Amino acid sequence: MPSCFHSIFSLLATFLSVLLLTPSCGGGGGGGGGGPPPPPPLGGIVVTIAPSGATVPIGSSQLLMAVVTGCTDCTANWSVTGGAANGTVSPAGPSAATTYTAPFSVPIPVAITVTATSNEDPTESDTATITVADAFGAATEFGLSGSTVPQALVIGDYDGDANQDIATANLGTDDVAVLLGDGTGALAFNDAVITSGADPVSIAQGVFDAGAVMDVAAVNFASGPPGTVGILLGDGAGSFTAATPATVGVGTSPQSVAAGDFDNDGSDDLAVANFISEDVTVLGSNGDGTFTVTQTIDLSGSGPYAVATGFIDGGINRDLAVADLTGGEIWILLGNGDGTFAPPPDPSVPGGTGPVALIISEFNGASADLAVVNVGIVDDDCDGLPAQPPGANQVAILLGDGLGGFGAPTTYPIGSNPRALAAGDFNQDGNVDLVTANFCDDNISLLFGNGDGTFQAAVNYSPGVSRRPTGVAAGDLNNDTFDDVVTTNAGTDNVSVFLNNN
């Protein structure tokens, strides 16, 4: 063999021996194969959670990040000290991030420890302390500047500044008071407008004339008979002026009003529940701030006390639900789309013991459902006499079938002698939550929705001593995207604002 060939073979053998003995460097551009680099020795990994501390209101969530360095697998496994009773993390791991959700039932405030452990080296971890707090802060009170015995309220933007304001119906002074919001949660009295009727007890808002400014309608319980509804047109500057005519006649002893576009013409109409005359008056808007009685729906043998509007049977026309205080049932009135409602059947929907307020909403994402507040026996003196019957002081949840029917009620205990009900999403989990105003307990009850038609047990918040809350509404008063709660307090002639702690 020529010596040149021997030299070539010798060089080739040397080159192959170097390739076999040299560790792969993997991954670089241009072609060298090989596997991943060997992991660093245990103990070189560092885990850090951000944020290291946060305050999370009950039922709300906090995103946590695990920053893992010196690793090949830079994910972590997550856990909560004490398990699900102290909240949950999702995902539990392996992940670089997780969402901690605070429990609904835990002593407040409480410190919870969340741990992130390296998925690659289980000897390396970090902890973060989460403080679980109340869903709402302490109540702040705002006066009505002479208006007395407020019974109900609505929340809307009445001066066009994109901040939420409130309007209250005041039984003692026969007026509607307007308090303007500044976007921080504070309210300032702006005006009080006479309703041209006696003892307003309920209020609704909508667009009643050609303008885009919000208007209000207040039910005057003691006007007449018949009773009346005062129509107040918004001026866009935070006040209202009486329409011409200022009032519309309805049935005897009206107790509740709901606004909605019943005939699909772009103007909001009104439905009024009349307790003594045992009927519902439907008022059709003429589009100029005036109304015409479209229909009187006879509910003889019942005590219509509250009315709500929504899309009960899944159609495009608004329907009505009416609470029968004396009979404990709910009348379902399906809309025809022309401003009238189908003749009511005998009520087949059990509402509970003394239903005084109700709303139509979706609690399980399937169809329209009902939430009904049951007072038992209305007790204005709060002396406990007569004794309340079984079923009093509860919220009843009735899940709809999408056709106008409802299942059996599920009930949740709340505070004493509840008078009003509102819905919101207080922890932004996409589920409808509820809040009630409890007259004799001087507090509100908050029920978080689970999204499947069930609710967490009520959590109570107090606006103060002997406030006697009568009305309640939910809205974002401080522009943080979370719903806050406002009550009217008949015992102290003011309103209480509960700001969301999120």
Short mmCIF file of C-alpha atoms in Angstrom, two decimals:
data_model
loop_
_atom_site.label_atom_id
_atom_site.label_comp_id
_atom_site.label_asym_id
_atom_site.label_seq_id
_atom_site.Cartn_x
_atom_site.Cartn_y
_atom_site.Cartn_z
CA MET A 1 0.00 0.00 0.00
CA PRO A 2 1.40 3.42 -0.90
CA SER A 3 2.42 5.51 2.06
CA CYS A 4 -0.05 8.27 1.14
CA PHE A 5 -2.97 5.89 1.59
CA HIS A 6 -1.56 4.77 4.93
CA SER A 7 -1.39 8.41 6.05
CA ILE A 8 -5.00 9.03 4.98
CA PHE A 9 -6.27 6.01 6.90
CA SER A 10 -4.26 7.03 9.93
CA LEU A 11 -5.74 10.56 9.93
CA LEU A 12 -9.25 9.19 9.44
CA ALA A 13 -8.88 6.83 12.39
CA THR A 14 -7.63 9.65 14.58
CA PHE A 15 -10.56 11.89 13.55
CA LEU A 16 -13.13 9.17 14.30
CA SER A 17 -11.60 8.55 17.72
CA VAL A 18 -11.93 12.27 18.54
CA LEU A 19 -15.60 12.32 17.48
CA LEU A 20 -16.39 9.30 19.65
CA LEU A 21 -14.69 10.69 22.74
CA THR A 22 -15.87 14.35 22.53
CA PRO A 23 -19.25 15.23 24.27
CA SER A 24 -21.92 16.63 21.95
CA CYS A 25 -22.53 20.38 22.08
CA GLY A 26 -26.00 20.05 20.54
CA GLY A 27 -28.19 22.59 18.88
CA GLY A 28 -25.78 25.04 17.30
CA GLY A 29 -26.34 26.23 13.77
CA GLY A 30 -25.24 24.27 10.79
CA GLY A 31 -25.59 20.70 11.52
CA GLY A 32 -24.01 19.16 14.61
CA GLY A 33 -26.57 16.71 16.09
CA GLY A 34 -26.52 15.32 19.60
CA GLY A 35 -28.91 15.57 22.57
CA PRO A 36 -29.54 18.36 25.07
CA PRO A 37 -26.76 19.50 27.38
CA PRO A 38 -26.54 17.69 30.67
CA PRO A 39 -28.61 19.24 33.50
CA PRO A 40 -26.83 21.45 35.98
CA PRO A 41 -26.07 19.86 39.30
CA LEU A 42 -28.87 19.90 41.88
CA GLY A 43 -28.76 22.97 44.09
CA GLY A 44 -28.04 25.38 41.22
CA ILE A 45 -31.72 26.10 40.62
CA VAL A 46 -33.43 29.15 42.20
CA VAL A 47 -37.23 29.60 42.39
CA THR A 48 -38.84 33.01 42.97
CA ILE A 49 -42.60 33.77 43.07
CA ALA A 50 -43.92 37.11 41.88
CA PRO A 51 -45.71 38.86 43.41
CA SER A 52 -44.34 37.72 46.74
CA GLY A 53 -47.39 39.06 48.58
CA ALA A 54 -50.88 40.08 47.49
CA THR A 55 -54.32 40.74 48.97
CA VAL A 56 -57.13 38.78 47.36
CA PRO A 57 -60.81 39.29 48.27
CA ILE A 58 -62.90 36.16 48.88
CA GLY A 59 -63.89 34.45 45.66
CA SER A 60 -61.40 36.44 43.59
CA SER A 61 -58.17 35.41 41.90
CA GLN A 62 -54.50 36.41 41.63
CA LEU A 63 -52.03 35.45 38.89
CA LEU A 64 -48.70 34.16 40.28
CA MET A 65 -45.47 33.68 38.28
CA ALA A 66 -42.65 31.31 39.15
CA VAL A 67 -39.28 32.61 37.91
CA VAL A 68 -36.98 29.57 37.87
CA THR A 69 -33.31 30.06 36.99
CA GLY A 70 -30.38 27.67 36.49
CA CYS A 71 -32.75 25.11 35.03
CA THR A 72 -33.44 23.04 31.98
CA ASP A 73 -37.10 22.48 32.91
CA CYS A 74 -38.08 25.90 34.21
CA THR A 75 -41.58 25.03 35.39
CA ALA A 76 -42.89 24.59 38.91
CA ASN A 77 -45.43 22.55 40.80
CA TRP A 78 -47.86 24.64 42.88
CA SER A 79 -49.60 23.99 46.17
CA VAL A 80 -51.59 25.79 48.86
CA THR A 81 -50.94 25.18 52.54
CA GLY A 82 -53.99 23.54 54.00
CA GLY A 83 -55.35 22.44 50.64
CA ALA A 84 -58.62 23.53 49.04
CA ALA A 85 -59.99 24.90 52.31
CA ASN A 86 -57.49 27.74 51.93
CA GLY A 87 -58.09 28.26 48.23
CA THR A 88 -56.96 26.63 45.00
CA VAL A 89 -54.26 27.01 42.36
CA SER A 90 -54.82 26.19 38.70
CA PRO A 91 -52.86 24.68 37.13
CA ALA A 92 -51.15 22.94 40.03
CA GLY A 93 -48.19 22.14 37.82
CA PRO A 94 -45.90 21.82 36.08
CA SER A 95 -46.30 25.40 34.95
CA ALA A 96 -44.43 28.70 35.07
CA ALA A 97 -47.65 30.48 36.17
CA THR A 98 -50.77 29.68 38.13
CA THR A 99 -53.93 31.42 39.28
CA TYR A 100 -54.74 31.39 42.98
CA THR A 101 -58.45 31.66 43.85
CA ALA A 102 -59.40 32.64 47.39
CA PRO A 103 -62.04 30.54 49.17
CA PHE A 104 -65.48 31.89 50.04
CA SER A 105 -65.60 30.51 53.58
CA VAL A 106 -62.48 31.30 55.58
CA PRO A 107 -61.89 33.58 58.58
CA ILE A 108 -61.20 37.11 57.34
CA PRO A 109 -58.51 38.34 57.12
CA VAL A 110 -56.23 35.32 56.91
CA ALA A 111 -52.72 34.70 55.51
CA ILE A 112 -52.40 31.81 53.07
CA THR A 113 -49.10 30.32 51.88
CA VAL A 114 -48.67 29.35 48.23
CA THR A 115 -45.58 27.29 47.32
CA ALA A 116 -43.88 26.86 43.94
CA THR A 117 -41.48 23.88 43.78
CA SER A 118 -39.06 23.35 40.90
CA ASN A 119 -40.30 20.54 38.69
CA GLU A 120 -36.68 19.67 37.93
CA ASP A 121 -35.25 19.88 41.43
CA PRO A 122 -37.87 19.29 44.17
CA THR A 123 -35.44 20.53 46.81
CA GLU A 124 -35.77 24.07 45.47
CA SER A 125 -38.93 26.14 46.12
CA ASP A 126 -40.27 29.54 47.09
CA THR A 127 -43.37 30.70 48.98
CA ALA A 128 -45.70 33.68 48.68
CA THR A 129 -48.10 34.94 51.32
CA ILE A 130 -51.62 35.72 50.12
CA THR A 131 -53.88 37.73 52.42
CA VAL A 132 -57.54 36.79 51.91
CA ALA A 133 -59.73 39.82 52.60
CA ASP A 134 -63.39 40.86 52.54
CA ALA A 135 -65.01 41.31 49.14
CA PHE A 136 -66.09 44.84 50.05
CA GLY A 137 -64.71 47.63 52.17
CA ALA A 138 -66.56 49.36 54.97
CA ALA A 139 -69.58 51.39 53.95
CA THR A 140 -69.24 55.12 53.27
CA GLU A 141 -72.37 57.19 53.77
CA PHE A 142 -73.59 60.12 51.69
CA GLY A 143 -76.47 62.39 52.66
CA LEU A 144 -79.54 63.31 50.63
CA SER A 145 -79.61 66.99 51.69
CA GLY A 146 -83.13 67.09 53.08
CA SER A 147 -84.71 64.25 51.14
CA THR A 148 -86.04 61.66 53.58
CA VAL A 149 -86.99 58.00 53.88
CA PRO A 150 -85.38 56.74 50.65
CA GLN A 151 -86.96 53.53 49.39
CA ALA A 152 -85.21 52.57 46.16
CA LEU A 153 -82.48 53.65 43.77
CA VAL A 154 -81.05 53.29 40.29
CA ILE A 155 -77.48 53.77 39.05
CA GLY A 156 -76.68 55.54 35.77
CA ASP A 157 -74.71 58.35 34.16
CA TYR A 158 -76.98 61.40 34.44
CA ASP A 159 -74.52 64.19 33.65
CA GLY A 160 -72.60 62.67 30.74
CA ASP A 161 -69.17 62.50 32.41
CA ALA A 162 -68.90 58.68 32.14
CA ASN A 163 -69.04 58.33 35.94
CA GLN A 164 -71.88 56.49 37.63
CA ASP A 165 -74.46 58.57 39.53
CA ILE A 166 -77.52 57.51 41.55
CA ALA A 167 -81.14 58.60 41.82
CA THR A 168 -83.26 57.71 44.84
CA ALA A 169 -87.04 57.59 45.34
CA ASN A 170 -87.78 59.25 48.69
CA LEU A 171 -91.07 58.43 50.39
CA GLY A 172 -90.83 61.06 53.12
CA THR A 173 -90.36 64.08 50.88
CA ASP A 174 -92.16 62.93 47.70
CA ASP A 175 -89.10 63.50 45.54
CA VAL A 176 -86.26 61.96 43.59
CA ALA A 177 -82.76 62.92 44.77
CA VAL A 178 -79.76 62.87 42.43
CA LEU A 179 -76.23 62.28 43.70
CA LEU A 180 -73.42 62.65 41.18
CA GLY A 181 -70.38 60.37 41.20
CA ASP A 182 -66.82 61.60 40.69
CA GLY A 183 -65.38 58.29 39.52
CA THR A 184 -63.66 57.52 42.83
CA GLY A 185 -66.71 56.08 44.61
CA ALA A 186 -67.70 59.38 46.23
CA LEU A 187 -71.15 60.91 45.69
CA ALA A 188 -72.26 64.53 45.97
CA PHE A 189 -75.89 65.67 46.24
CA ASN A 190 -76.89 67.59 43.13
CA ASP A 191 -80.67 68.08 43.07
CA ALA A 192 -84.04 66.88 44.31
CA VAL A 193 -87.01 66.84 41.96
CA ILE A 194 -90.63 66.64 43.13
CA THR A 195 -92.36 63.62 41.63
CA SER A 196 -95.85 65.22 41.55
CA GLY A 197 -97.14 62.32 43.55
CA ALA A 198 -97.27 61.04 47.11
CA ASP A 199 -94.93 58.46 48.63
CA PRO A 200 -92.64 57.24 45.83
CA VAL A 201 -91.54 53.69 46.67
CA SER A 202 -89.96 52.35 43.48
CA ILE A 203 -87.89 53.77 40.64
CA ALA A 204 -86.79 52.64 37.18
CA GLN A 205 -84.70 54.23 34.45
CA GLY A 206 -84.86 54.19 30.67
CA VAL A 207 -85.04 56.41 27.60
CA PHE A 208 -88.59 57.75 27.38
CA ASP A 209 -88.24 60.50 24.77
CA ALA A 210 -86.30 61.16 21.60
CA GLY A 211 -83.06 62.05 23.39
CA ALA A 212 -80.27 59.70 24.40
CA VAL A 213 -80.27 61.01 27.97
CA MET A 214 -81.42 58.66 30.73
CA ASP A 215 -84.86 59.35 32.23
CA VAL A 216 -86.50 57.96 35.38
CA ALA A 217 -89.96 56.88 36.47
CA ALA A 218 -91.02 56.80 40.13
CA VAL A 219 -94.06 54.91 41.46
CA ASN A 220 -96.19 56.98 43.84
CA PHE A 221 -97.81 54.54 46.26
CA ALA A 222 -100.20 56.92 48.03
CA SER A 223 -101.43 58.96 45.05
CA GLY A 224 -105.07 58.29 44.36
CA PRO A 225 -106.64 55.89 43.99
CA PRO A 226 -105.54 55.37 41.40
CA GLY A 227 -101.83 55.44 42.02
CA THR A 228 -99.51 57.27 39.68
CA VAL A 229 -96.10 57.06 38.07
CA GLY A 230 -94.09 60.28 37.95
CA ILE A 231 -92.15 60.72 34.70
CA LEU A 232 -88.91 62.70 35.03
CA LEU A 233 -86.90 63.51 31.90
CA GLY A 234 -83.13 63.86 32.17
CA ASP A 235 -81.51 67.16 31.23
CA GLY A 236 -78.05 65.64 30.67
CA ALA A 237 -76.55 67.86 33.37
CA GLY A 238 -77.40 65.71 36.39
CA SER A 239 -81.00 66.71 37.01
CA PHE A 240 -84.50 65.93 35.78
CA THR A 241 -87.61 67.88 34.83
CA ALA A 242 -91.18 66.69 35.03
CA ALA A 243 -92.74 65.54 31.78
CA THR A 244 -96.01 67.02 30.55
CA PRO A 245 -98.16 65.57 31.97
CA ALA A 246 -95.97 64.86 35.00
CA THR A 247 -97.74 61.67 36.05
CA VAL A 248 -99.61 58.74 34.55
CA GLY A 249 -102.43 56.95 36.35
CA VAL A 250 -102.04 53.26 37.12
CA GLY A 251 -103.75 50.84 39.54
CA THR A 252 -104.36 51.15 43.25
CA SER A 253 -101.37 51.09 45.61
CA PRO A 254 -98.60 50.55 43.06
CA GLN A 255 -95.47 49.04 44.59
CA SER A 256 -92.98 48.40 41.80
CA VAL A 257 -92.07 49.56 38.29
CA ALA A 258 -89.90 48.00 35.57
CA ALA A 259 -88.74 49.63 32.33
CA GLY A 260 -88.05 47.99 28.98
CA ASP A 261 -88.87 48.21 25.30
CA PHE A 262 -91.97 46.00 25.14
CA ASP A 263 -92.97 46.86 21.55
CA ASN A 264 -89.48 47.05 20.02
CA ASP A 265 -89.85 50.65 18.84
CA GLY A 266 -86.70 52.02 20.49
CA SER A 267 -88.38 53.76 23.44
CA ASP A 268 -88.68 52.20 26.87
CA ASP A 269 -92.12 51.30 28.18
CA LEU A 270 -93.20 50.66 31.79
CA ALA A 271 -94.89 47.89 33.75
CA VAL A 272 -96.31 48.62 37.21
CA ALA A 273 -97.38 46.08 39.87
CA ASN A 274 -100.46 47.32 41.75
CA PHE A 275 -100.95 45.63 45.12
CA ILE A 276 -104.51 46.58 46.10
CA SER A 277 -106.15 46.51 42.66
CA GLU A 278 -104.46 43.13 42.01
CA ASP A 279 -103.27 43.93 38.52
CA VAL A 280 -100.36 45.06 36.37
CA THR A 281 -100.55 48.27 34.34
CA VAL A 282 -98.57 48.35 31.09
CA LEU A 283 -97.68 51.86 29.92
CA GLY A 284 -96.58 52.29 26.33
CA SER A 285 -94.11 55.09 25.60
CA ASN A 286 -95.13 57.53 22.90
CA GLY A 287 -91.49 58.47 22.35
CA ASP A 288 -91.89 62.02 23.61
CA GLY A 289 -91.92 61.48 27.38
CA THR A 290 -95.66 60.72 27.51
CA PHE A 291 -97.27 57.35 28.08
CA THR A 292 -100.53 55.60 27.24
CA VAL A 293 -102.06 52.71 29.13
CA THR A 294 -101.59 49.80 26.75
CA GLN A 295 -102.96 47.00 28.89
CA THR A 296 -104.24 46.23 32.36
CA ILE A 297 -103.49 42.63 33.29
CA ASP A 298 -105.91 41.22 35.84
CA LEU A 299 -104.26 39.10 38.56
CA SER A 300 -107.31 38.81 40.80
CA GLY A 301 -106.78 36.90 44.01
CA SER A 302 -103.13 37.84 44.30
CA GLY A 303 -101.04 40.66 45.74
CA PRO A 304 -98.73 41.93 42.95
CA TYR A 305 -95.80 43.49 44.78
CA ALA A 306 -92.80 43.43 42.45
CA VAL A 307 -92.28 43.25 38.70
CA ALA A 308 -89.21 42.49 36.58
CA THR A 309 -88.64 42.31 32.85
CA GLY A 310 -86.40 40.08 30.75
CA PHE A 311 -86.37 37.46 28.01
CA ILE A 312 -87.89 34.49 29.77
CA ASP A 313 -88.85 32.15 26.92
CA GLY A 314 -85.79 32.74 24.74
CA GLY A 315 -87.65 34.93 22.24
CA ILE A 316 -86.88 38.45 21.05
CA ASN A 317 -89.78 40.02 22.96
CA ARG A 318 -89.53 41.16 26.56
CA ASP A 319 -91.53 39.25 29.14
CA LEU A 320 -92.61 40.04 32.71
CA ALA A 321 -92.36 38.21 36.03
CA VAL A 322 -94.59 39.42 38.86
CA ALA A 323 -94.17 38.49 42.53
CA ASP A 324 -97.39 37.74 44.45
CA LEU A 325 -96.70 38.79 48.04
CA THR A 326 -99.83 37.26 49.52
CA GLY A 327 -99.96 34.05 47.50
CA GLY A 328 -96.25 33.30 47.41
CA GLU A 329 -96.25 32.68 43.67
CA ILE A 330 -94.73 34.20 40.54
CA TRP A 331 -96.83 35.19 37.53
CA ILE A 332 -95.08 34.74 34.17
CA LEU A 333 -96.41 37.08 31.46
CA LEU A 334 -94.96 36.40 28.01
CA GLY A 335 -94.62 39.38 25.69
CA ASN A 336 -96.36 39.60 22.31
CA GLY A 337 -93.88 42.11 20.90
CA ASP A 338 -96.53 44.79 20.37
CA GLY A 339 -96.44 46.21 23.89
CA THR A 340 -98.96 43.74 25.29
CA PHE A 341 -98.59 40.45 27.13
CA ALA A 342 -100.37 37.13 26.77
CA PRO A 343 -103.27 36.46 29.16
CA PRO A 344 -101.71 34.97 32.27
CA PRO A 345 -102.32 31.36 33.24
CA ASP A 346 -102.90 30.47 36.86
CA PRO A 347 -99.51 30.99 38.48
CA SER A 348 -97.63 27.71 38.56
CA VAL A 349 -94.29 29.04 39.71
CA PRO A 350 -93.79 28.88 43.50
CA GLY A 351 -91.98 31.99 44.65
CA GLY A 352 -91.68 31.30 48.38
CA THR A 353 -92.98 32.93 51.53
CA GLY A 354 -93.80 36.59 50.95
CA PRO A 355 -91.89 37.42 47.74
CA VAL A 356 -91.13 41.16 47.66
CA ALA A 357 -88.42 41.48 44.98
CA LEU A 358 -87.18 39.50 42.00
CA ILE A 359 -84.83 39.67 39.04
CA ILE A 360 -84.52 37.80 35.75
CA SER A 361 -81.00 36.70 34.83
CA GLU A 362 -78.95 33.68 33.71
CA PHE A 363 -77.36 31.79 36.57
CA ASN A 364 -76.16 28.70 34.69
CA GLY A 365 -75.63 30.12 31.21
CA ALA A 366 -78.46 28.07 29.72
CA SER A 367 -81.62 30.20 29.85
CA ALA A 368 -83.36 32.92 31.83
CA ASP A 369 -83.69 32.13 35.54
CA LEU A 370 -85.36 33.84 38.50
CA ALA A 371 -84.05 35.03 41.84
CA VAL A 372 -86.77 35.90 44.36
CA VAL A 373 -86.42 37.60 47.75
CA ASN A 374 -88.82 36.21 50.36
CA VAL A 375 -89.49 38.49 53.32
CA GLY A 376 -92.11 36.35 55.06
CA ILE A 377 -94.14 39.08 56.76
CA VAL A 378 -93.13 42.70 56.20
CA ASP A 379 -92.02 44.08 59.58
CA ASP A 380 -91.54 47.84 59.52
CA ASP A 381 -90.96 48.04 63.29
CA CYS A 382 -88.43 45.17 63.40
CA ASP A 383 -89.87 44.04 66.74
CA GLY A 384 -90.14 40.40 65.65
CA LEU A 385 -93.94 40.38 65.91
CA PRO A 386 -95.64 38.47 64.52
CA ALA A 387 -93.21 35.58 64.31
CA GLN A 388 -91.90 34.93 60.81
CA PRO A 389 -93.25 31.82 59.05
CA PRO A 390 -91.03 29.09 57.58
CA GLY A 391 -89.42 30.19 54.34
CA ALA A 392 -88.91 33.80 55.41
CA ASN A 393 -85.60 35.63 54.99
CA GLN A 394 -84.46 33.64 51.99
CA VAL A 395 -83.47 34.03 48.36
CA ALA A 396 -85.13 31.43 46.11
CA ILE A 397 -83.40 30.47 42.85
CA LEU A 398 -85.62 29.05 40.09
CA LEU A 399 -83.84 27.75 36.99
CA GLY A 400 -85.68 28.28 33.71
CA ASP A 401 -86.32 25.75 30.96
CA GLY A 402 -86.08 28.35 28.19
CA LEU A 403 -89.75 28.04 27.35
CA GLY A 404 -91.26 30.07 30.16
CA GLY A 405 -91.28 27.31 32.77
CA PHE A 406 -89.17 26.98 35.91
CA GLY A 407 -87.95 24.20 38.15
CA ALA A 408 -88.40 23.83 41.88
CA PRO A 409 -86.76 26.61 43.93
CA THR A 410 -83.48 26.26 45.78
CA THR A 411 -83.29 28.57 48.79
CA TYR A 412 -80.46 30.39 50.56
CA PRO A 413 -80.80 32.07 53.99
CA ILE A 414 -80.11 35.80 54.11
CA GLY A 415 -80.60 38.66 56.62
CA SER A 416 -83.81 39.62 58.38
CA ASN A 417 -86.75 41.24 56.56
CA PRO A 418 -85.07 41.66 53.16
CA ARG A 419 -86.60 44.29 50.89
CA ALA A 420 -84.57 44.48 47.67
CA LEU A 421 -82.34 42.50 45.34
CA ALA A 422 -79.64 43.33 42.77
CA ALA A 423 -77.28 41.38 40.53
CA GLY A 424 -73.66 41.96 39.53
CA ASP A 425 -70.37 40.16 38.92
CA PHE A 426 -68.43 41.12 42.01
CA ASN A 427 -65.33 38.96 41.44
CA GLN A 428 -65.29 39.01 37.63
CA ASP A 429 -65.46 35.26 37.24
CA GLY A 430 -68.21 35.56 34.63
CA ASN A 431 -70.92 34.33 37.00
CA VAL A 432 -73.90 36.34 38.21
CA ASP A 433 -73.75 37.23 41.91
CA LEU A 434 -76.59 38.56 44.07
CA VAL A 435 -76.94 41.11 46.86
CA THR A 436 -79.94 41.81 49.10
CA ALA A 437 -80.87 44.73 51.37
CA ASN A 438 -81.96 43.39 54.78
CA PHE A 439 -84.14 45.94 56.56
CA CYS A 440 -84.22 44.60 60.11
CA ASP A 441 -80.62 43.33 60.24
CA ASP A 442 -79.25 46.65 58.98
CA ASN A 443 -77.02 44.85 56.51
CA ILE A 444 -76.65 43.42 53.02
CA SER A 445 -76.21 39.78 52.08
CA LEU A 446 -73.82 38.88 49.25
CA LEU A 447 -74.24 35.54 47.45
CA PHE A 448 -71.52 34.55 44.96
CA GLY A 449 -72.73 32.56 41.96
CA ASN A 450 -70.98 29.34 41.01
CA GLY A 451 -72.04 29.52 37.35
CA ASP A 452 -74.07 26.30 37.51
CA GLY A 453 -77.22 27.78 39.03
CA THR A 454 -76.03 27.38 42.62
CA PHE A 455 -74.67 30.02 44.98
CA GLN A 456 -72.27 30.24 47.88
CA ALA A 457 -73.67 30.83 51.36
CA ALA A 458 -74.46 34.47 52.06
CA VAL A 459 -71.77 36.79 53.44
CA ASN A 460 -73.13 39.81 55.32
CA TYR A 461 -71.84 43.40 55.35
CA SER A 462 -73.22 46.14 57.56
CA PRO A 463 -73.67 49.80 56.60
CA GLY A 464 -73.95 50.81 60.25
CA VAL A 465 -76.34 50.78 63.18
CA SER A 466 -80.09 51.19 62.56
CA ARG A 467 -79.68 52.22 58.95
CA ARG A 468 -82.71 50.21 57.74
CA PRO A 469 -81.59 49.55 54.14
CA THR A 470 -84.55 49.48 51.75
CA GLY A 471 -83.06 49.47 48.26
CA VAL A 472 -79.91 48.07 46.69
CA ALA A 473 -78.16 48.42 43.33
CA ALA A 474 -74.85 47.33 41.81
CA GLY A 475 -72.56 49.35 39.55
CA ASP A 476 -68.94 50.45 39.07
CA LEU A 477 -68.69 53.71 41.01
CA ASN A 478 -64.88 54.04 41.07
CA ASN A 479 -64.10 52.97 37.49
CA ASP A 480 -62.00 49.94 38.39
CA THR A 481 -64.22 47.61 36.27
CA PHE A 482 -65.53 45.81 39.39
CA ASP A 483 -69.13 46.22 40.54
CA ASP A 484 -69.72 48.10 43.79
CA VAL A 485 -72.90 48.14 45.90
CA VAL A 486 -75.11 51.06 46.98
CA THR A 487 -78.03 50.94 49.43
CA THR A 488 -80.73 53.44 50.36
CA ASN A 489 -81.11 53.72 54.14
CA ALA A 490 -84.58 54.69 55.34
CA GLY A 491 -83.47 54.86 58.98
CA THR A 492 -80.81 57.52 58.42
CA ASP A 493 -81.99 59.31 55.24
CA ASN A 494 -78.82 58.59 53.32
CA VAL A 495 -77.11 56.09 51.04
CA SER A 496 -74.23 53.70 51.74
CA VAL A 497 -71.53 52.86 49.21
CA PHE A 498 -69.65 49.56 49.52
CA LEU A 499 -66.59 49.69 47.27
CA ASN A 500 -65.32 46.42 45.86
CA ASN A 501 -61.93 45.45 47.32
CA ASN A 502 -60.63 44.04 44.04
#
